[in-house]
Coordinates of C-alpha atoms in Angstrom, one line a residue:
Chain A
M1 CA -34.9 57.4 10.5
G2 CA -31.9 56.2 8.4
K3 CA -31.3 52.9 6.8
P4 CA -30.1 50.0 9.0
H5 CA -26.4 49.4 8.9
S6 CA -25.2 46.7 6.6
I7 CA -21.5 46.7 7.4
V8 CA -19.9 48.1 10.5
L9 CA -16.1 48.1 11.0
Q10 CA -14.9 49.2 14.4
N11 CA -11.3 50.1 15.0
V12 CA -10.2 47.4 12.5
N13 CA -6.5 46.5 12.2
K14 CA -5.1 43.9 9.9
E15 CA -1.5 42.9 9.6
Y16 CA 0.3 40.1 7.9
R17 CA 3.3 38.3 9.2
R18 CA 6.1 37.3 6.8
D19 CA 8.8 35.5 8.7
E20 CA 10.0 37.9 11.4
F21 CA 8.3 40.9 9.7
V22 CA 5.0 42.3 10.6
I23 CA 3.4 44.2 7.7
P24 CA 0.4 46.4 8.7
V25 CA -2.2 46.6 6.0
L26 CA -5.2 48.3 7.6
S27 CA -4.9 50.6 10.6
D28 CA -7.7 51.7 13.0
L29 CA -10.3 51.6 10.4
D30 CA -13.9 52.6 11.2
L31 CA -16.6 52.3 8.7
V32 CA -20.4 52.1 8.5
V33 CA -22.1 51.1 5.3
D34 CA -25.9 51.3 5.1
E35 CA -28.1 48.6 3.6
G36 CA -28.5 49.0 -0.1
E37 CA -25.4 51.2 -0.5
Y38 CA -23.1 50.8 -3.5
L39 CA -19.6 51.3 -2.2
A40 CA -16.5 51.7 -4.4
L41 CA -13.1 51.2 -2.8
M42 CA -10.3 53.1 -4.5
G43 CA -6.7 53.6 -3.8
P44 CA -3.2 52.8 -5.0
S45 CA -1.9 49.3 -5.1
G46 CA -1.0 48.1 -1.6
S47 CA -3.5 50.5 0.0
G48 CA -5.5 47.7 1.6
K49 CA -8.6 47.7 -0.7
T50 CA -8.7 44.0 -1.4
T51 CA -7.8 43.2 2.2
L52 CA -10.8 45.3 3.4
L53 CA -13.0 43.6 0.8
N54 CA -11.8 40.2 2.1
L55 CA -12.6 41.2 5.7
I56 CA -16.1 42.4 4.8
A57 CA -16.7 39.2 2.8
G58 CA -15.6 36.9 5.6
L59 CA -12.7 35.6 3.6
D60 CA -10.1 36.9 6.1
R61 CA -10.1 37.9 9.7
A62 CA -9.1 41.2 11.2
T63 CA -6.1 41.2 13.5
S64 CA -8.1 43.3 15.9
G65 CA -11.3 45.2 15.9
A66 CA -14.8 44.1 14.9
V67 CA -16.2 43.4 11.5
I68 CA -20.0 43.2 11.7
V69 CA -21.9 42.4 8.5
H70 CA -25.7 42.0 8.4
G71 CA -25.7 42.0 12.2
Q72 CA -23.1 39.2 12.5
D73 CA -19.8 39.8 14.2
L74 CA -17.6 37.7 11.8
G75 CA -14.7 37.7 14.3
T76 CA -16.7 35.6 16.8
M77 CA -17.7 32.9 14.3
S78 CA -15.8 29.7 13.7
E79 CA -14.3 28.8 10.3
G80 CA -17.2 26.6 9.5
Q81 CA -19.8 29.2 10.6
V82 CA -18.2 31.9 8.5
T83 CA -18.2 29.5 5.5
R84 CA -21.9 28.8 5.9
W85 CA -22.5 32.5 6.4
R86 CA -20.7 33.3 3.2
A87 CA -22.8 30.7 1.3
D88 CA -26.0 32.4 2.6
N89 CA -25.1 36.1 2.5
V90 CA -22.3 36.9 0.1
G91 CA -22.0 36.8 -3.7
F92 CA -18.5 37.1 -5.2
I93 CA -17.5 38.7 -8.5
F94 CA -13.8 38.4 -9.5
Q95 CA -11.7 40.3 -12.0
L96 CA -10.9 37.1 -14.0
Y97 CA -14.5 35.8 -13.6
N98 CA -13.2 32.5 -12.1
L99 CA -15.7 30.3 -13.8
I100 CA -15.2 26.6 -13.7
P101 CA -14.0 25.8 -17.3
V102 CA -15.4 22.3 -17.4
L103 CA -18.9 23.4 -16.5
T104 CA -21.5 25.1 -18.7
A105 CA -22.8 28.6 -17.9
F106 CA -25.9 26.9 -16.4
E107 CA -23.7 24.5 -14.2
N108 CA -21.5 27.4 -13.1
V109 CA -24.4 29.4 -11.9
E110 CA -26.0 26.3 -10.3
L111 CA -22.8 25.7 -8.2
P112 CA -23.8 27.8 -5.1
L113 CA -27.3 26.3 -5.2
L114 CA -25.8 22.8 -4.8
L115 CA -25.1 23.9 -1.2
T116 CA -28.8 24.5 -0.6
H117 CA -31.6 22.0 -0.1
L118 CA -33.4 23.2 -3.2
S119 CA -34.8 20.5 -5.6
K120 CA -33.4 20.1 -9.0
K121 CA -36.5 21.8 -10.5
H122 CA -36.2 24.8 -8.2
R123 CA -32.4 25.0 -8.8
R124 CA -33.2 25.1 -12.6
E125 CA -35.8 27.8 -12.1
N126 CA -33.4 30.0 -10.1
V127 CA -30.5 29.5 -12.5
M128 CA -32.6 30.5 -15.5
T129 CA -33.9 33.5 -13.6
A130 CA -30.4 34.6 -12.8
L131 CA -29.2 34.0 -16.4
R132 CA -32.2 36.0 -17.7
A133 CA -31.4 38.8 -15.3
V134 CA -27.9 39.1 -16.8
G135 CA -29.2 38.8 -20.3
L136 CA -27.7 35.3 -21.0
D137 CA -30.8 33.1 -21.4
G138 CA -30.2 30.9 -24.4
R139 CA -26.5 30.7 -23.6
E140 CA -26.9 28.3 -20.6
D141 CA -25.3 25.4 -22.4
H142 CA -22.2 27.3 -23.4
Y143 CA -18.9 26.6 -21.8
P144 CA -16.8 29.6 -20.6
R145 CA -14.5 29.2 -23.5
Q146 CA -17.4 29.7 -25.9
L147 CA -18.3 33.1 -24.3
S148 CA -16.7 36.5 -24.6
G149 CA -15.1 38.2 -21.5
G150 CA -18.2 40.3 -20.9
Q151 CA -20.4 37.3 -21.1
E152 CA -18.2 35.3 -18.8
Q153 CA -18.4 38.1 -16.3
R154 CA -22.2 38.1 -16.7
V155 CA -22.3 34.4 -15.9
A156 CA -20.1 35.2 -12.8
I157 CA -22.6 37.9 -11.7
A158 CA -25.5 35.4 -12.3
R159 CA -23.6 32.9 -10.1
A160 CA -23.1 35.6 -7.5
V161 CA -26.7 36.6 -7.3
V162 CA -28.4 33.2 -7.8
T163 CA -28.7 32.5 -4.1
D164 CA -30.1 36.0 -3.6
P165 CA -27.3 37.1 -1.2
Y166 CA -27.5 40.1 1.1
L167 CA -24.1 41.4 0.0
L168 CA -22.2 41.5 -3.4
V169 CA -18.5 41.9 -3.3
A170 CA -16.7 42.6 -6.5
D171 CA -12.9 42.8 -6.9
E172 CA -12.0 44.8 -10.0
P173 CA -15.0 43.4 -11.9
T174 CA -14.2 45.3 -15.1
G175 CA -10.4 45.1 -14.8
D176 CA -10.2 42.5 -17.6
L177 CA -12.8 43.9 -19.9
D178 CA -13.0 46.3 -22.8
R179 CA -14.8 49.6 -22.2
K180 CA -18.1 48.5 -23.8
S181 CA -18.2 45.3 -21.9
A182 CA -17.2 47.1 -18.7
E183 CA -20.0 49.6 -19.1
E184 CA -22.5 46.7 -19.5
I185 CA -21.2 45.0 -16.4
L186 CA -21.3 48.3 -14.4
S187 CA -24.9 48.9 -15.5
L188 CA -25.8 45.5 -14.4
L189 CA -24.3 46.0 -11.0
Q190 CA -26.0 49.3 -10.7
Q191 CA -29.3 47.6 -11.6
L192 CA -28.8 45.0 -9.0
N193 CA -28.2 47.8 -6.5
T194 CA -31.1 50.1 -7.5
E195 CA -33.7 47.6 -8.5
F196 CA -32.9 44.7 -6.2
G197 CA -31.5 46.7 -3.3
K198 CA -28.3 44.7 -3.1
T199 CA -25.5 46.1 -1.0
I200 CA -22.4 46.1 -3.2
V201 CA -18.8 46.7 -2.2
M202 CA -16.6 47.0 -5.3
V203 CA -12.8 47.4 -5.5
T204 CA -11.7 49.3 -8.5
H205 CA -8.9 51.3 -10.0
D206 CA -11.1 52.8 -12.6
P207 CA -12.5 56.2 -11.7
Q208 CA -15.3 55.8 -14.2
A209 CA -16.4 52.5 -12.6
A210 CA -16.3 54.2 -9.2
Q211 CA -18.6 56.9 -10.4
R212 CA -21.3 54.3 -10.7
A213 CA -21.2 53.7 -6.9
S214 CA -23.2 55.7 -4.5
R215 CA -20.2 56.2 -2.3
I216 CA -16.5 56.1 -2.9
L217 CA -13.9 55.4 -0.2
H218 CA -10.3 56.2 -0.9
L219 CA -7.7 54.3 1.0
D220 CA -4.0 54.9 1.3
K221 CA -1.5 53.0 3.3
G222 CA -4.3 51.2 5.1
K223 CA -6.2 54.3 6.2
L224 CA -9.4 55.8 5.0
V225 CA -8.4 59.1 3.5
R226 CA -11.5 60.3 1.8
D227 CA -15.2 59.3 1.8
E228 CA -17.3 60.7 -1.1
Q229 CA -21.0 60.5 -1.2
Q230 CA -22.2 60.4 -4.8
I231 CA -25.4 61.5 -6.4
S232 CA -27.5 58.5 -7.3
F233 CA -27.9 58.2 -11.0
P234 CA -30.7 56.2 -12.6
V235 CA -29.6 53.1 -14.3
G236 CA -28.0 53.9 -17.7
V237 CA -27.5 57.6 -17.1
A238 CA -23.9 57.4 -16.1
S239 CA -23.1 55.3 -19.1
Chain B
M1 CA -25.2 12.8 -6.1
K2 CA -25.8 16.4 -7.1
F3 CA -22.1 17.0 -7.2
L4 CA -21.4 13.9 -9.4
H5 CA -21.4 15.7 -12.7
Y6 CA -19.0 18.2 -11.3
I7 CA -16.7 15.4 -10.1
I8 CA -16.9 13.6 -13.4
R9 CA -16.1 16.7 -15.4
N10 CA -13.1 17.4 -13.2
A11 CA -11.9 13.8 -13.6
L12 CA -12.1 14.2 -17.4
R13 CA -10.6 17.7 -17.4
S14 CA -7.2 16.4 -18.5
P15 CA -8.1 13.2 -20.4
V16 CA -4.5 12.2 -21.1
R17 CA -3.6 12.4 -17.5
S18 CA -6.7 10.6 -16.4
L19 CA -6.2 7.9 -19.0
L20 CA -2.6 7.4 -18.0
T21 CA -3.7 7.0 -14.4
I22 CA -6.5 4.7 -15.3
G23 CA -4.1 2.8 -17.6
S24 CA -1.4 2.3 -15.0
T25 CA -4.1 1.2 -12.5
T26 CA -5.5 -1.2 -15.0
M27 CA -2.2 -2.8 -15.9
C28 CA -0.9 -3.0 -12.3
L29 CA -4.2 -4.5 -11.0
A30 CA -4.3 -7.0 -13.9
L31 CA -0.8 -8.1 -12.9
M32 CA -1.8 -8.3 -9.3
M33 CA -4.9 -10.4 -10.3
M34 CA -2.7 -12.8 -12.1
L35 CA -0.4 -13.2 -9.1
L36 CA -3.1 -13.5 -6.5
S37 CA -5.1 -15.9 -8.7
F38 CA -2.0 -18.1 -9.1
L39 CA -2.1 -18.5 -5.3
S40 CA -5.8 -19.1 -5.1
V41 CA -5.8 -21.5 -8.0
N42 CA -2.9 -23.3 -6.4
D43 CA -4.8 -23.5 -3.1
S44 CA -7.9 -24.8 -4.7
V45 CA -6.0 -27.5 -6.6
A46 CA -4.2 -28.5 -3.4
T47 CA -7.5 -28.6 -1.5
S48 CA -9.3 -30.6 -4.2
L49 CA -6.7 -33.3 -3.9
R50 CA -7.7 -34.0 -0.3
T51 CA -10.6 -36.2 -1.3
Y52 CA -8.6 -38.7 -3.3
N53 CA -6.8 -40.4 -0.4
R54 CA -3.4 -40.4 -2.2
L55 CA 0.0 -40.3 -0.8
I56 CA 3.3 -39.4 -2.5
V57 CA 6.4 -41.2 -1.5
M58 CA 9.6 -39.4 -2.5
S59 CA 13.2 -39.5 -1.5
S60 CA 13.8 -37.8 1.9
Q61 CA 16.4 -35.6 0.0
G62 CA 13.8 -34.2 -2.3
F63 CA 11.7 -35.2 -5.2
T64 CA 14.5 -34.9 -7.7
Q65 CA 16.4 -37.7 -6.0
P66 CA 15.6 -41.3 -7.0
V67 CA 13.3 -43.7 -5.3
P68 CA 14.1 -47.3 -6.1
Y69 CA 11.6 -49.1 -8.3
A70 CA 11.4 -51.9 -5.7
R71 CA 9.5 -49.6 -3.4
V72 CA 6.5 -49.6 -5.7
G73 CA 5.8 -53.3 -5.1
E74 CA 6.8 -53.2 -1.4
I75 CA 4.5 -50.4 -0.5
A76 CA 1.7 -51.9 -2.6
S77 CA 1.8 -54.9 -0.3
M78 CA 1.3 -52.8 2.8
K79 CA -2.0 -53.0 4.7
G80 CA -4.4 -50.3 3.7
V81 CA -2.9 -49.6 0.3
K82 CA -5.2 -50.0 -2.6
G83 CA -2.5 -49.6 -5.3
T84 CA 0.8 -47.9 -6.2
S85 CA 2.4 -46.5 -9.3
T86 CA 5.7 -45.1 -10.4
F87 CA 5.5 -41.4 -11.4
S88 CA 8.7 -40.5 -13.2
W89 CA 8.9 -37.1 -14.9
F90 CA 10.4 -37.4 -18.4
G91 CA 10.4 -33.7 -19.4
G92 CA 10.8 -34.3 -23.2
K93 CA 10.4 -31.8 -26.0
Y94 CA 7.5 -32.2 -28.3
N95 CA 8.1 -30.7 -31.8
E96 CA 11.1 -28.8 -30.3
E97 CA 8.9 -27.1 -27.7
P98 CA 11.0 -27.0 -24.6
M99 CA 8.1 -27.1 -22.1
P100 CA 5.2 -28.6 -24.0
F101 CA 3.2 -30.5 -21.4
A102 CA 4.0 -32.8 -18.4
Q103 CA 5.0 -36.4 -19.3
F104 CA 5.2 -39.2 -16.7
G105 CA 6.3 -42.7 -16.8
V106 CA 3.7 -44.6 -14.8
S107 CA 2.5 -48.1 -14.0
A108 CA 0.2 -48.3 -16.9
D109 CA -2.0 -51.0 -15.6
K110 CA -2.6 -49.1 -12.3
I111 CA -2.6 -45.5 -13.0
F112 CA -6.3 -45.1 -13.7
T113 CA -7.2 -47.1 -10.6
L114 CA -5.1 -44.6 -8.6
Y115 CA -6.5 -41.6 -10.5
D116 CA -10.0 -42.7 -10.3
E117 CA -11.4 -39.2 -10.8
F118 CA -10.3 -39.5 -14.5
N119 CA -12.8 -40.9 -16.9
V120 CA -11.4 -43.2 -19.6
P121 CA -13.3 -45.6 -21.8
P122 CA -12.5 -49.1 -20.5
D123 CA -11.4 -50.3 -23.9
Q124 CA -8.9 -47.4 -24.1
V125 CA -7.6 -48.3 -20.5
K126 CA -7.0 -51.8 -21.8
A127 CA -5.4 -50.7 -25.0
F128 CA -3.0 -48.4 -23.1
A129 CA -2.1 -51.1 -20.6
E130 CA -1.3 -53.6 -23.3
D131 CA 0.8 -51.4 -25.6
K132 CA 4.2 -50.8 -24.1
T133 CA 4.8 -47.8 -26.4
G134 CA 1.3 -46.5 -25.8
C135 CA 0.3 -43.4 -23.9
A136 CA -2.7 -41.8 -22.4
I137 CA -3.2 -38.0 -22.7
G138 CA -5.6 -35.6 -21.2
R139 CA -8.7 -34.2 -23.1
K140 CA -7.4 -30.6 -23.1
L141 CA -4.1 -31.6 -24.5
A142 CA -5.8 -33.7 -27.2
E143 CA -8.1 -30.8 -28.2
E144 CA -5.4 -28.1 -28.2
R145 CA -3.0 -30.2 -30.2
K146 CA -5.7 -31.8 -32.3
L147 CA -4.5 -35.3 -31.3
K148 CA -6.6 -38.4 -31.3
V149 CA -6.2 -42.1 -30.4
G150 CA -3.7 -43.7 -32.8
D151 CA -1.7 -40.6 -33.3
S152 CA 2.0 -40.6 -32.7
V153 CA 3.6 -38.5 -30.0
P154 CA 7.4 -38.1 -30.5
L155 CA 9.2 -36.9 -27.4
K156 CA 12.8 -35.8 -27.5
G157 CA 14.7 -36.5 -24.3
D158 CA 16.1 -33.6 -22.4
A159 CA 16.6 -34.8 -18.8
Y160 CA 16.9 -38.3 -20.2
P161 CA 19.5 -39.2 -22.9
L162 CA 16.9 -40.9 -25.1
D163 CA 13.9 -40.2 -27.4
L164 CA 10.5 -41.9 -27.1
T165 CA 8.0 -42.3 -29.8
L166 CA 4.6 -43.0 -28.2
T167 CA 1.2 -43.9 -29.7
I168 CA -1.9 -42.4 -28.1
R169 CA -4.1 -45.3 -26.8
A170 CA -6.3 -43.4 -24.4
I171 CA -7.7 -40.0 -23.8
Y172 CA -8.7 -39.2 -20.3
D173 CA -11.1 -36.6 -19.0
G174 CA -11.8 -35.4 -15.5
P175 CA -12.8 -32.6 -13.1
A176 CA -11.9 -29.1 -13.9
T177 CA -9.5 -28.9 -11.0
R178 CA -7.3 -31.7 -12.4
D179 CA -4.6 -31.4 -15.0
L180 CA -6.1 -32.5 -18.3
R181 CA -2.9 -31.9 -20.2
M182 CA -0.7 -34.7 -18.9
C183 CA 0.8 -37.5 -20.9
F184 CA 1.1 -40.9 -19.1
F185 CA 3.3 -43.6 -20.7
H186 CA 4.8 -46.9 -19.5
W187 CA 7.5 -46.5 -17.0
D188 CA 8.8 -50.0 -18.1
Y189 CA 9.3 -48.7 -21.6
L190 CA 11.3 -45.7 -20.4
N191 CA 13.5 -47.9 -18.1
E192 CA 14.2 -50.5 -20.9
E193 CA 15.1 -47.8 -23.4
L194 CA 17.3 -46.1 -20.8
K195 CA 19.1 -49.5 -20.1
K196 CA 19.9 -49.7 -23.8
V197 CA 21.5 -46.2 -24.2
A198 CA 22.8 -45.6 -20.7
P199 CA 23.2 -48.9 -18.7
N200 CA 25.0 -47.1 -15.9
S201 CA 22.6 -44.2 -15.5
K202 CA 21.6 -43.4 -12.0
M203 CA 18.1 -42.9 -13.4
L204 CA 17.8 -46.6 -14.1
D205 CA 15.2 -48.3 -11.9
N206 CA 14.2 -45.0 -10.6
A207 CA 10.5 -44.8 -9.9
G208 CA 10.6 -41.0 -9.6
V209 CA 8.1 -40.7 -6.9
V210 CA 5.6 -43.4 -5.8
I211 CA 1.9 -42.7 -6.0
V212 CA 0.0 -44.5 -3.3
K213 CA -3.7 -44.9 -3.2
C214 CA -5.0 -45.6 0.2
E215 CA -8.1 -47.7 0.9
S216 CA -9.6 -44.9 3.0
A217 CA -8.7 -41.5 4.5
D218 CA -8.4 -43.0 8.0
Q219 CA -5.3 -45.0 6.9
M220 CA -3.4 -42.1 5.4
A221 CA -1.8 -40.9 8.6
T222 CA -0.8 -44.5 9.7
L223 CA 0.6 -45.2 6.2
T224 CA 2.5 -42.0 6.0
K225 CA 4.3 -42.8 9.2
G226 CA 4.6 -46.5 8.4
I227 CA 6.2 -46.1 5.0
D228 CA 8.8 -43.7 6.2
N229 CA 9.5 -45.8 9.3
Q230 CA 10.1 -48.8 7.1
Y231 CA 12.8 -47.1 5.1
V232 CA 14.3 -44.9 7.7
N233 CA 17.4 -47.0 8.0
S234 CA 17.8 -47.9 4.4
D235 CA 20.1 -46.3 1.8
T236 CA 17.2 -44.4 0.4
P237 CA 15.0 -43.2 3.1
T238 CA 11.7 -41.8 2.1
R239 CA 9.5 -38.9 2.8
T240 CA 5.8 -39.6 2.5
Q241 CA 3.1 -37.0 2.5
S242 CA -0.4 -36.4 1.2
E243 CA -0.8 -35.4 -2.4
E244 CA -2.1 -32.0 -1.1
A245 CA 1.0 -31.4 0.9
F246 CA 3.2 -32.5 -2.0
N247 CA 1.4 -30.1 -4.2
R248 CA 2.1 -27.2 -1.8
L249 CA 5.7 -28.3 -1.4
F250 CA 6.0 -28.1 -5.2
T251 CA 5.0 -24.4 -5.0
E252 CA 7.2 -23.8 -2.0
M253 CA 10.3 -24.9 -3.8
F254 CA 10.3 -21.5 -5.3
G255 CA 10.8 -20.1 -1.8
D256 CA 8.2 -18.2 0.1
L257 CA 6.2 -17.7 -3.1
R258 CA 3.1 -16.7 -1.2
G259 CA 4.9 -14.1 0.8
M260 CA 6.7 -12.9 -2.3
I261 CA 3.5 -12.5 -4.3
Q262 CA 1.8 -10.7 -1.4
N263 CA 4.7 -8.3 -1.1
I264 CA 4.6 -7.7 -4.8
G265 CA 0.9 -7.0 -4.4
L266 CA 1.6 -4.5 -1.7
A267 CA 4.4 -2.9 -3.7
V268 CA 1.9 -2.5 -6.6
V269 CA -0.6 -0.9 -4.4
F270 CA 1.9 1.6 -3.0
S271 CA 3.3 2.4 -6.4
L272 CA -0.2 3.1 -7.6
I273 CA -0.9 5.3 -4.6
F274 CA 2.2 7.4 -5.6
V275 CA 1.2 7.5 -9.3
A276 CA -2.4 8.4 -8.7
G277 CA -1.5 10.7 -5.8
N278 CA 1.0 12.6 -8.0
A279 CA -1.6 12.9 -10.8
M280 CA -4.2 14.2 -8.3
A281 CA -1.7 16.6 -6.7
M282 CA -0.9 18.0 -10.1
A283 CA -4.5 18.4 -11.0
L284 CA -5.2 20.3 -7.8
R285 CA -2.2 22.5 -8.1
E286 CA -3.7 23.6 -11.5
R287 CA -7.0 24.2 -9.8
T288 CA -5.9 26.2 -6.7
T289 CA -7.9 29.2 -7.7
E290 CA -11.0 27.2 -8.4
V291 CA -10.8 25.5 -5.0
A292 CA -10.4 29.0 -3.5
V293 CA -13.5 30.2 -5.4
L294 CA -15.5 27.2 -4.2
K295 CA -14.5 27.8 -0.7
A296 CA -15.3 31.5 -1.1
M297 CA -18.8 30.5 -2.3
G298 CA -19.3 28.5 0.9
F299 CA -18.0 25.0 0.1
G300 CA -16.8 23.8 3.5
R301 CA -13.6 21.9 4.2
G302 CA -15.4 18.6 4.5
L303 CA -17.2 19.0 1.2
V304 CA -14.0 20.0 -0.6
I305 CA -12.2 16.9 0.8
N306 CA -15.2 14.7 -0.2
L307 CA -15.2 16.1 -3.8
I308 CA -11.5 15.6 -4.3
I309 CA -11.4 12.1 -2.7
T310 CA -14.4 11.0 -4.8
E311 CA -12.7 12.3 -7.9
A312 CA -9.5 10.3 -7.1
I313 CA -11.5 7.2 -6.3
L314 CA -13.5 7.6 -9.5
V315 CA -10.3 7.5 -11.6
T316 CA -8.7 4.6 -9.8
L317 CA -12.0 2.7 -9.6
V318 CA -12.4 2.8 -13.4
G319 CA -8.8 1.4 -13.6
G320 CA -9.7 -1.1 -10.9
I321 CA -12.8 -2.4 -12.7
L322 CA -10.9 -2.6 -16.0
G323 CA -7.9 -4.3 -14.4
A324 CA -9.6 -6.6 -11.9
I325 CA -13.0 -7.5 -13.5
G326 CA -11.5 -7.2 -17.0
S327 CA -8.8 -9.7 -16.2
K328 CA -11.4 -12.0 -14.6
F329 CA -13.3 -12.1 -17.9
F330 CA -10.1 -12.1 -20.0
F331 CA -8.8 -15.2 -18.2
D332 CA -12.2 -16.8 -18.4
L333 CA -11.7 -16.6 -22.2
V334 CA -8.0 -17.2 -22.4
D335 CA -6.7 -20.3 -20.5
L336 CA -3.3 -19.3 -19.2
S337 CA -2.8 -22.8 -17.8
K338 CA -1.9 -24.3 -21.2
Y339 CA 1.3 -22.3 -21.1
T340 CA 2.4 -23.6 -17.7
A341 CA 3.4 -27.1 -18.9
G342 CA 1.2 -28.7 -16.3
F343 CA 2.3 -26.5 -13.4
L344 CA -1.3 -25.2 -13.2
P345 CA -4.0 -27.5 -14.4
F346 CA -6.3 -24.5 -14.9
F347 CA -6.3 -20.8 -14.4
F348 CA -9.0 -18.3 -13.7
V349 CA -9.5 -15.2 -11.6
P350 CA -11.9 -16.0 -8.8
W351 CA -14.6 -13.4 -8.1
S352 CA -13.3 -13.0 -4.6
T353 CA -9.8 -12.0 -6.0
A354 CA -11.4 -9.7 -8.6
L355 CA -13.4 -8.0 -5.9
L356 CA -10.3 -7.7 -3.8
G357 CA -8.7 -5.9 -6.7
V358 CA -11.7 -3.5 -7.0
G359 CA -11.4 -2.9 -3.2
A360 CA -7.7 -2.2 -3.6
S361 CA -8.5 0.3 -6.3
L362 CA -10.9 2.1 -3.9
L363 CA -8.2 2.1 -1.3
I364 CA -5.6 3.4 -3.8
G365 CA -8.1 6.2 -4.8
F366 CA -8.8 7.1 -1.2
L367 CA -5.1 7.2 -0.2
S368 CA -4.0 9.0 -3.4
G369 CA -6.7 11.7 -2.9
I370 CA -6.6 12.2 0.9
F371 CA -3.4 14.3 1.1
P372 CA -4.1 16.6 -1.9
A373 CA -7.7 16.9 -0.5
I374 CA -6.5 17.9 2.9
R375 CA -4.1 20.3 1.4
A376 CA -6.8 21.9 -0.7
A377 CA -9.2 22.1 2.2
Q378 CA -6.6 23.9 4.3
L379 CA -5.9 26.3 1.5
S380 CA -6.5 29.9 2.6
V381 CA -9.1 31.4 0.3
V382 CA -7.3 34.7 0.2
N383 CA -4.0 33.0 -0.8
G384 CA -5.8 30.9 -3.4
L385 CA -7.5 33.9 -5.0
R386 CA -4.3 35.9 -4.9
K387 CA -2.9 33.8 -7.7
V388 CA -5.1 35.7 -10.1
V389 CA -6.8 38.5 -8.4

């Protein structure tokens, strides 16, 4: 018996309207992602990678078709329900980290936990666990400006995982990093996938980064053009 | 409360901008406190005068027009009148100061019977009444100018074409709501000196206004009507009113001062809403991506609105507390009334006015934050993130 489906896209279309123009971005997309899969989305600029990521993360709505994540049909949920669903189920990692500059590493990681009913003590425990997991314990009082790019992205990853979400979405997580830092971040993501079983969807232009994923989807002009299953590497081997 | 540190950090994110917003709120609310307190002080002075059963008789054409001196005696003989006095404003300069303090030519032997709320040692009352060039000054005036009984008070005529040199014979004290910076001198002395230098002056034998002390409050209405009826067909008809009404009239001579001050207050509030709203809108424009990130993480619209409005309120509240409560304490220490030449006997910012100022700052914060907050809450996460992603 196979793994349960984590993400199911059925006949998904997405188009944007700009004045009188209708711009199709995704066309008739069908996709099934199993639980615990590490998916890399590749393709040229304008191919619809980030749009697909946004649909899966519940940040945007499909024009037609169904987007079902963790058993929830996102298209049937209200704005407020999707927002709550994201808080519970999705962790975000951005290319430019998007940490809040006036908050320390600890406070940045704590932000998503402020939406929960956890006590201050439990929040502290969870934040420290997340920071330890990304190798940043001892740097919790540092502000983003006091950290390197790689360290900032680690804080962002800690922030993404601190609520123990079902799904991690990463949009070009290594796009702004040097090779060494990028490798560290990719190893960390791989570790989250293999050790903690997180389903990860990552948009990347970098073939080396994509090689860390268990599956690579190639998009072009809003259509799925290639679906590659990868051999799973143990953590660190690929690097 | 768990979001408070985030709100505070955001408010302090651009210290110069926040300080400028706080500064403008502080200054504007301090100004508003002064204006509103002027009204409330004026009201409390007027209200406090109710208990003294005094009437003011002035010319029906206004208090700047003369009232013949003969009226003082005539009215004194009316039933229900305890006493009368002239009350003629001199308006002289003291040491070349154009508006030093209020000076009035009065019936020296009666004035402290009429103003029985003033405390004066009996020997000083007697000495003042017996010395035609003598004067009685208020305690605050004596303290501020370091004047004492026996000192000379030279007054240079401005409205009158003559100078007076007075000698302090009495220093009066009294309730805080009364003007303790006045200078009373003999009306007779003024009139005699005026006769010498300007025998044809229309100011001769002019009582100014007549102060009437009634025997009881019950007689005030009857006397008010009776006095005016008596002179209605004379060359110099009168207009009689309570001291409280006269006091309010004095303020109203500036036009609709109350309405003007209230409108200025509203204008201040609206200006501050624009200033603080602009600062808040700028702050949020710079944080578009951050707001999108928060929303992506699961911060709902309501929470985003709350965070932004609270931040806006925090900034204006600091300004409000500094401006409103600060000016309350400032004017408790610095007595503004000494610069008003007797127009205000005292000045302070009442707690009710200060709290109104704090309330106004809350309202300003709310209104300045609401529109940027709604805009941020409506921001599409995808569009917000697109700025950098």
